[in-house]
């Protein structure tokens, strides 16, 4: 009985050996993993990527009232007997990004015929955007787009385009003729840019009931006078401060112009009486 006790102790001691080895093995593995984890910590985090250069802030952060962008005297001179002296504003979901206004009228001269005139101005502002570019760059792209659009007017004849100085930072005059409602219209469209704002102005007219068709030179002169006032209104009333950080009012969405960009502004527009029908009215005594 006394000899069995030492033997039992030796058995228990041998049985404990594998447990210790396992424990040692686990401890060794843990240390190895710890070293691996320490060694695998991203060394690249210490050297951050260089930040992208910020775009130039937009010059203008607002637009003037388009119907007030052209002086009343100028409207009276260019559109005699305008149906709405204050103009017809176009629909817009954001007047700080896009706005437009139009005027039209028929000056009935009795037996001497009648003169129809249409004037339309559109203002479009672009914000600076890190992904899309500066407001000025986006406006320059739209400026080119609007010139191409004017030159591609459906049914236009004798189309000509010429850069003109003294209007904003850049401006182009597009002229052409267009026959509609059995009358010959003369068109002058001026596209101008100042900073991050594009102004597109169309002036056209025709003679009715024997009235003489206006000359292209007269249309250009009138259009240039009006667009200079519109550019001046932008530079005077728009806030020349950068927009709020992160602001991105996309001027290409959610807006509509009054009329049809000056290309469908003939006698049969909207709620207006046809200039041709007015011209057929009883002559003034």
Coordinates of C-alpha atoms in Angstrom, one line a residue:
X1 CA 0.0 0.0 0.0
X2 CA 2.8 2.4 0.9
X3 CA 4.7 1.6 -2.4
X4 CA 1.7 2.4 -4.5
X5 CA 1.5 6.1 -3.5
X6 CA 4.9 7.1 -5.2
X7 CA 3.9 5.2 -8.3
X8 CA 0.6 7.1 -8.4
X9 CA 2.4 10.4 -8.1
X10 CA 4.7 9.6 -11.1
X11 CA 1.7 8.7 -13.3
X12 CA 0.0 12.0 -12.4
X13 CA 3.2 14.0 -13.1
X14 CA 3.6 12.4 -16.5
X15 CA -0.1 13.1 -17.4
X16 CA 0.5 16.8 -16.6
X17 CA 3.4 17.1 -19.1
X18 CA 1.3 17.3 -22.3
X19 CA -0.9 20.0 -20.8
X20 CA 2.1 22.1 -20.0
X21 CA 3.4 21.6 -23.5
X22 CA 0.1 22.6 -25.0
X23 CA 0.1 25.7 -22.8
X24 CA 3.6 26.6 -23.8
X25 CA 2.7 26.0 -27.5
X26 CA -0.3 28.3 -27.2
X27 CA 1.8 31.0 -25.5
X28 CA 4.4 30.8 -28.2
X29 CA 1.8 31.0 -31.0
X30 CA 0.2 34.0 -29.4
X31 CA 3.4 35.8 -29.3
X32 CA 4.1 35.0 -32.9
X33 CA 0.7 36.4 -33.9
X34 CA 1.3 39.5 -31.9
X35 CA 4.5 40.1 -33.7
X36 CA 2.9 39.6 -37.0
X37 CA 0.1 42.0 -36.2
X38 CA 2.5 44.6 -35.0
X39 CA 4.5 44.1 -38.1
X40 CA 1.5 44.3 -40.4
X41 CA 0.2 47.6 -39.2
X42 CA -0.2 49.8 -42.4
X43 CA 2.9 51.8 -42.8
X44 CA 1.1 53.8 -45.6
X45 CA -1.1 55.6 -43.1
X46 CA 1.8 57.7 -42.1
X47 CA 2.1 59.2 -45.6
X48 CA -1.3 60.6 -46.6
X49 CA -2.2 61.2 -50.3
X50 CA -1.8 64.8 -51.4
X51 CA -5.2 66.6 -51.5
X52 CA -6.7 67.7 -54.8
X53 CA -6.4 71.4 -55.6
X54 CA -9.6 73.3 -54.8
X55 CA -11.5 74.9 -57.7
X56 CA -11.7 78.6 -58.0
X57 CA -14.8 80.0 -56.1
X58 CA -17.6 81.2 -58.3
X59 CA -17.7 85.0 -58.8
X60 CA -21.5 85.4 -58.6
X61 CA -23.7 83.6 -56.1
X62 CA -27.0 85.1 -57.2
X63 CA -28.9 86.6 -60.3
X64 CA -30.9 89.7 -60.8
X65 CA -34.6 89.7 -61.6
X66 CA -34.5 88.9 -65.4
X67 CA -37.6 91.1 -66.1
X68 CA -35.7 94.0 -64.5
X69 CA -32.4 93.3 -66.1
X70 CA -33.3 95.4 -69.1
X71 CA -34.3 99.0 -68.6
X72 CA -37.9 100.1 -69.3
X73 CA -36.8 102.7 -71.8
X74 CA -34.9 100.1 -73.8
X75 CA -37.8 97.7 -73.8
X76 CA -40.1 100.5 -75.0
X77 CA -37.7 101.3 -77.8
X78 CA -37.2 97.7 -78.9
X79 CA -40.7 96.4 -78.4
X80 CA -43.2 99.2 -79.2
X81 CA -46.7 98.4 -77.8
X82 CA -45.4 95.5 -75.8
X83 CA -48.3 93.4 -74.6
X84 CA -46.9 93.2 -71.1
X85 CA -44.7 96.2 -70.2
X86 CA -43.1 94.4 -67.3
X87 CA -42.4 91.3 -69.4
X88 CA -43.4 87.6 -68.9
X89 CA -41.1 85.7 -66.5
X90 CA -40.2 82.1 -67.3
X91 CA -40.7 79.3 -64.8
X92 CA -37.7 78.3 -62.7
X93 CA -37.2 76.1 -59.7
X94 CA -34.2 78.2 -58.6
X95 CA -34.1 81.8 -59.6
X96 CA -30.6 82.2 -58.2
X97 CA -29.4 79.7 -60.8
X98 CA -31.6 80.4 -63.8
X99 CA -34.2 83.0 -64.9
X100 CA -35.7 84.4 -68.0
X101 CA -38.1 87.0 -69.3
X102 CA -39.7 87.9 -72.6
X103 CA -41.6 90.8 -74.2
X104 CA -43.5 90.9 -77.5
X105 CA -45.8 93.4 -79.2
X106 CA -47.3 94.5 -82.5
X107 CA -47.0 98.2 -83.4
X108 CA -50.0 98.7 -85.7
X109 CA -49.4 101.6 -88.1
X110 CA -52.6 101.3 -90.0
X111 CA -52.3 101.5 -93.8
X112 CA -48.5 101.7 -93.4
X113 CA -48.4 98.2 -92.1
X114 CA -47.4 96.8 -88.7
X115 CA -44.2 95.9 -87.0
X116 CA -43.9 92.9 -84.7
X117 CA -41.0 92.5 -82.2
X118 CA -39.9 89.9 -79.7
X119 CA -37.3 90.2 -77.1
X120 CA -36.1 87.4 -74.8
X121 CA -33.4 87.3 -72.2
X122 CA -32.1 84.2 -70.3
X123 CA -29.7 84.2 -67.3
X124 CA -27.8 81.1 -66.3
X125 CA -25.4 80.8 -63.3
X126 CA -23.0 78.0 -62.5
X127 CA -21.5 77.2 -59.1
X128 CA -18.0 75.9 -58.7
X129 CA -17.9 72.1 -58.0
X130 CA -14.9 70.0 -57.1
X131 CA -15.9 67.3 -59.5
X132 CA -17.3 69.4 -62.4
X133 CA -14.9 72.4 -62.3
X134 CA -15.1 76.1 -61.5
X135 CA -18.2 78.1 -62.1
X136 CA -16.3 80.1 -64.8
X137 CA -15.2 76.9 -66.6
X138 CA -18.8 75.5 -66.5
X139 CA -20.1 78.8 -67.8
X140 CA -17.6 78.9 -70.6
X141 CA -18.7 75.4 -71.7
X142 CA -22.4 76.6 -71.7
X143 CA -21.5 79.7 -73.6
X144 CA -20.1 77.6 -76.4
X145 CA -23.2 75.4 -76.3
X146 CA -25.6 78.3 -76.5
X147 CA -23.8 79.7 -79.6
X148 CA -24.0 76.4 -81.3
X149 CA -27.7 76.2 -80.4
X150 CA -28.4 79.6 -81.9
X151 CA -26.6 78.7 -85.1
X152 CA -28.6 75.5 -85.5
X153 CA -32.0 77.1 -85.3
X154 CA -34.4 75.1 -87.4
X155 CA -35.3 76.7 -90.7
X156 CA -32.6 79.4 -90.3
X157 CA -31.1 80.9 -93.4
X158 CA -28.0 83.1 -94.0
X159 CA -26.6 82.1 -90.6
X160 CA -23.6 84.2 -89.4
X161 CA -21.7 84.3 -86.1
X162 CA -19.2 86.9 -85.0
X163 CA -17.4 87.6 -81.8
X164 CA -18.1 91.1 -80.4
X165 CA -16.0 93.1 -77.9
X166 CA -17.2 95.3 -75.0
X167 CA -19.8 92.9 -73.7
X168 CA -18.9 90.9 -70.6
X169 CA -15.8 88.8 -70.7
X170 CA -16.7 87.3 -74.1
X171 CA -19.7 87.6 -76.4
X172 CA -20.8 86.4 -79.8
X173 CA -23.6 87.7 -82.1
X174 CA -25.5 85.1 -84.2
X175 CA -27.8 86.4 -87.0
X176 CA -30.1 84.6 -89.4
X177 CA -33.4 84.9 -91.2
X178 CA -36.4 82.7 -90.7
X179 CA -39.7 82.4 -92.6
X180 CA -42.8 81.6 -90.6
X181 CA -46.5 82.5 -90.7
X182 CA -45.9 83.6 -94.3
X183 CA -43.6 86.4 -93.1
X184 CA -39.9 86.9 -93.1
X185 CA -38.3 87.4 -89.7
X186 CA -34.9 88.8 -88.9
X187 CA -33.1 87.3 -85.8
X188 CA -30.2 88.5 -83.7
X189 CA -29.0 86.4 -80.8
X190 CA -26.2 87.6 -78.5
X191 CA -24.6 85.1 -76.1
X192 CA -22.4 86.7 -73.5
X193 CA -20.5 85.5 -70.4
X194 CA -19.3 87.3 -67.3
X195 CA -17.6 85.2 -64.7
X196 CA -19.8 82.2 -64.0
X197 CA -23.0 83.6 -65.6
X198 CA -24.1 83.2 -69.2
X199 CA -26.6 85.7 -70.7
X200 CA -28.5 84.6 -73.9
X201 CA -30.6 87.4 -75.5
X202 CA -32.7 87.0 -78.7
X203 CA -34.3 89.9 -80.5
X204 CA -36.3 89.4 -83.7
X205 CA -39.0 91.0 -85.7
X206 CA -41.0 91.2 -88.9
X207 CA -43.2 93.5 -90.9
X208 CA -46.9 92.7 -91.3
X209 CA -49.6 94.0 -93.7
X210 CA -47.2 95.8 -95.9
X211 CA -44.8 96.8 -93.2
X212 CA -41.1 96.8 -94.1
X213 CA -39.0 93.9 -92.7
X214 CA -36.5 95.2 -90.1
X215 CA -32.8 95.1 -91.2
X216 CA -30.4 92.7 -89.6
X217 CA -28.2 95.6 -88.6
X218 CA -31.1 97.1 -86.6
X219 CA -31.7 93.8 -84.9
X220 CA -28.1 93.4 -83.9
X221 CA -27.9 97.0 -82.6
X222 CA -31.0 96.5 -80.5
X223 CA -29.8 93.1 -79.2
X224 CA -26.4 94.4 -78.2
X225 CA -27.9 97.4 -76.4
X226 CA -30.2 95.1 -74.4
X227 CA -27.6 92.5 -73.5
X228 CA -25.2 95.1 -72.2
X229 CA -27.8 96.2 -69.8
X230 CA -28.5 92.6 -68.7
X231 CA -24.7 92.0 -68.2
X232 CA -24.6 95.2 -66.1
X233 CA -27.5 94.1 -64.0
X234 CA -25.7 90.8 -63.3
X235 CA -22.5 92.5 -62.3
X236 CA -24.3 95.1 -60.2
X237 CA -26.9 93.1 -58.3
X238 CA -25.4 89.6 -58.0
X239 CA -23.4 89.0 -54.9
X240 CA -19.8 88.7 -55.8
X241 CA -19.1 86.3 -52.9
X242 CA -18.2 82.6 -52.9
X243 CA -21.2 80.2 -52.4
X244 CA -21.5 78.2 -49.2
X245 CA -19.1 75.3 -48.9
X246 CA -20.6 72.1 -50.4
X247 CA -23.3 74.1 -52.3
X248 CA -23.9 72.8 -55.8
X249 CA -26.9 74.4 -57.5
X250 CA -26.9 72.8 -60.9
X251 CA -28.2 75.3 -63.4
X252 CA -28.8 72.6 -65.9
X253 CA -31.7 71.0 -64.1
X254 CA -35.3 71.8 -63.1
X255 CA -35.7 75.0 -65.0
X256 CA -37.6 76.3 -68.0
X257 CA -37.3 79.4 -70.0
X258 CA -40.2 81.7 -70.9
X259 CA -41.1 81.2 -74.6
X260 CA -38.9 78.9 -76.6
X261 CA -35.4 80.3 -76.4
X262 CA -36.5 82.9 -79.0
X263 CA -36.9 80.2 -81.7
X264 CA -40.6 79.7 -81.4
X265 CA -41.7 83.2 -80.6
X266 CA -43.8 83.8 -83.7
X267 CA -47.4 85.1 -83.8
X268 CA -49.0 81.9 -82.5
X269 CA -47.2 81.8 -79.1
X270 CA -49.2 80.9 -76.0
X271 CA -52.0 83.2 -74.8
X272 CA -51.1 86.0 -77.2
X273 CA -53.2 87.1 -80.1
X274 CA -51.5 86.4 -83.4
X275 CA -49.6 89.4 -84.8
X276 CA -50.9 88.4 -88.2
X277 CA -54.5 88.6 -87.0
X278 CA -53.8 92.0 -85.3
X279 CA -52.3 93.2 -88.6
X280 CA -55.5 92.2 -90.4
X281 CA -57.6 94.3 -88.0
X282 CA -59.3 97.4 -89.2
X283 CA -56.7 100.0 -89.9
X284 CA -56.4 103.0 -87.6
X285 CA -58.1 106.1 -88.9

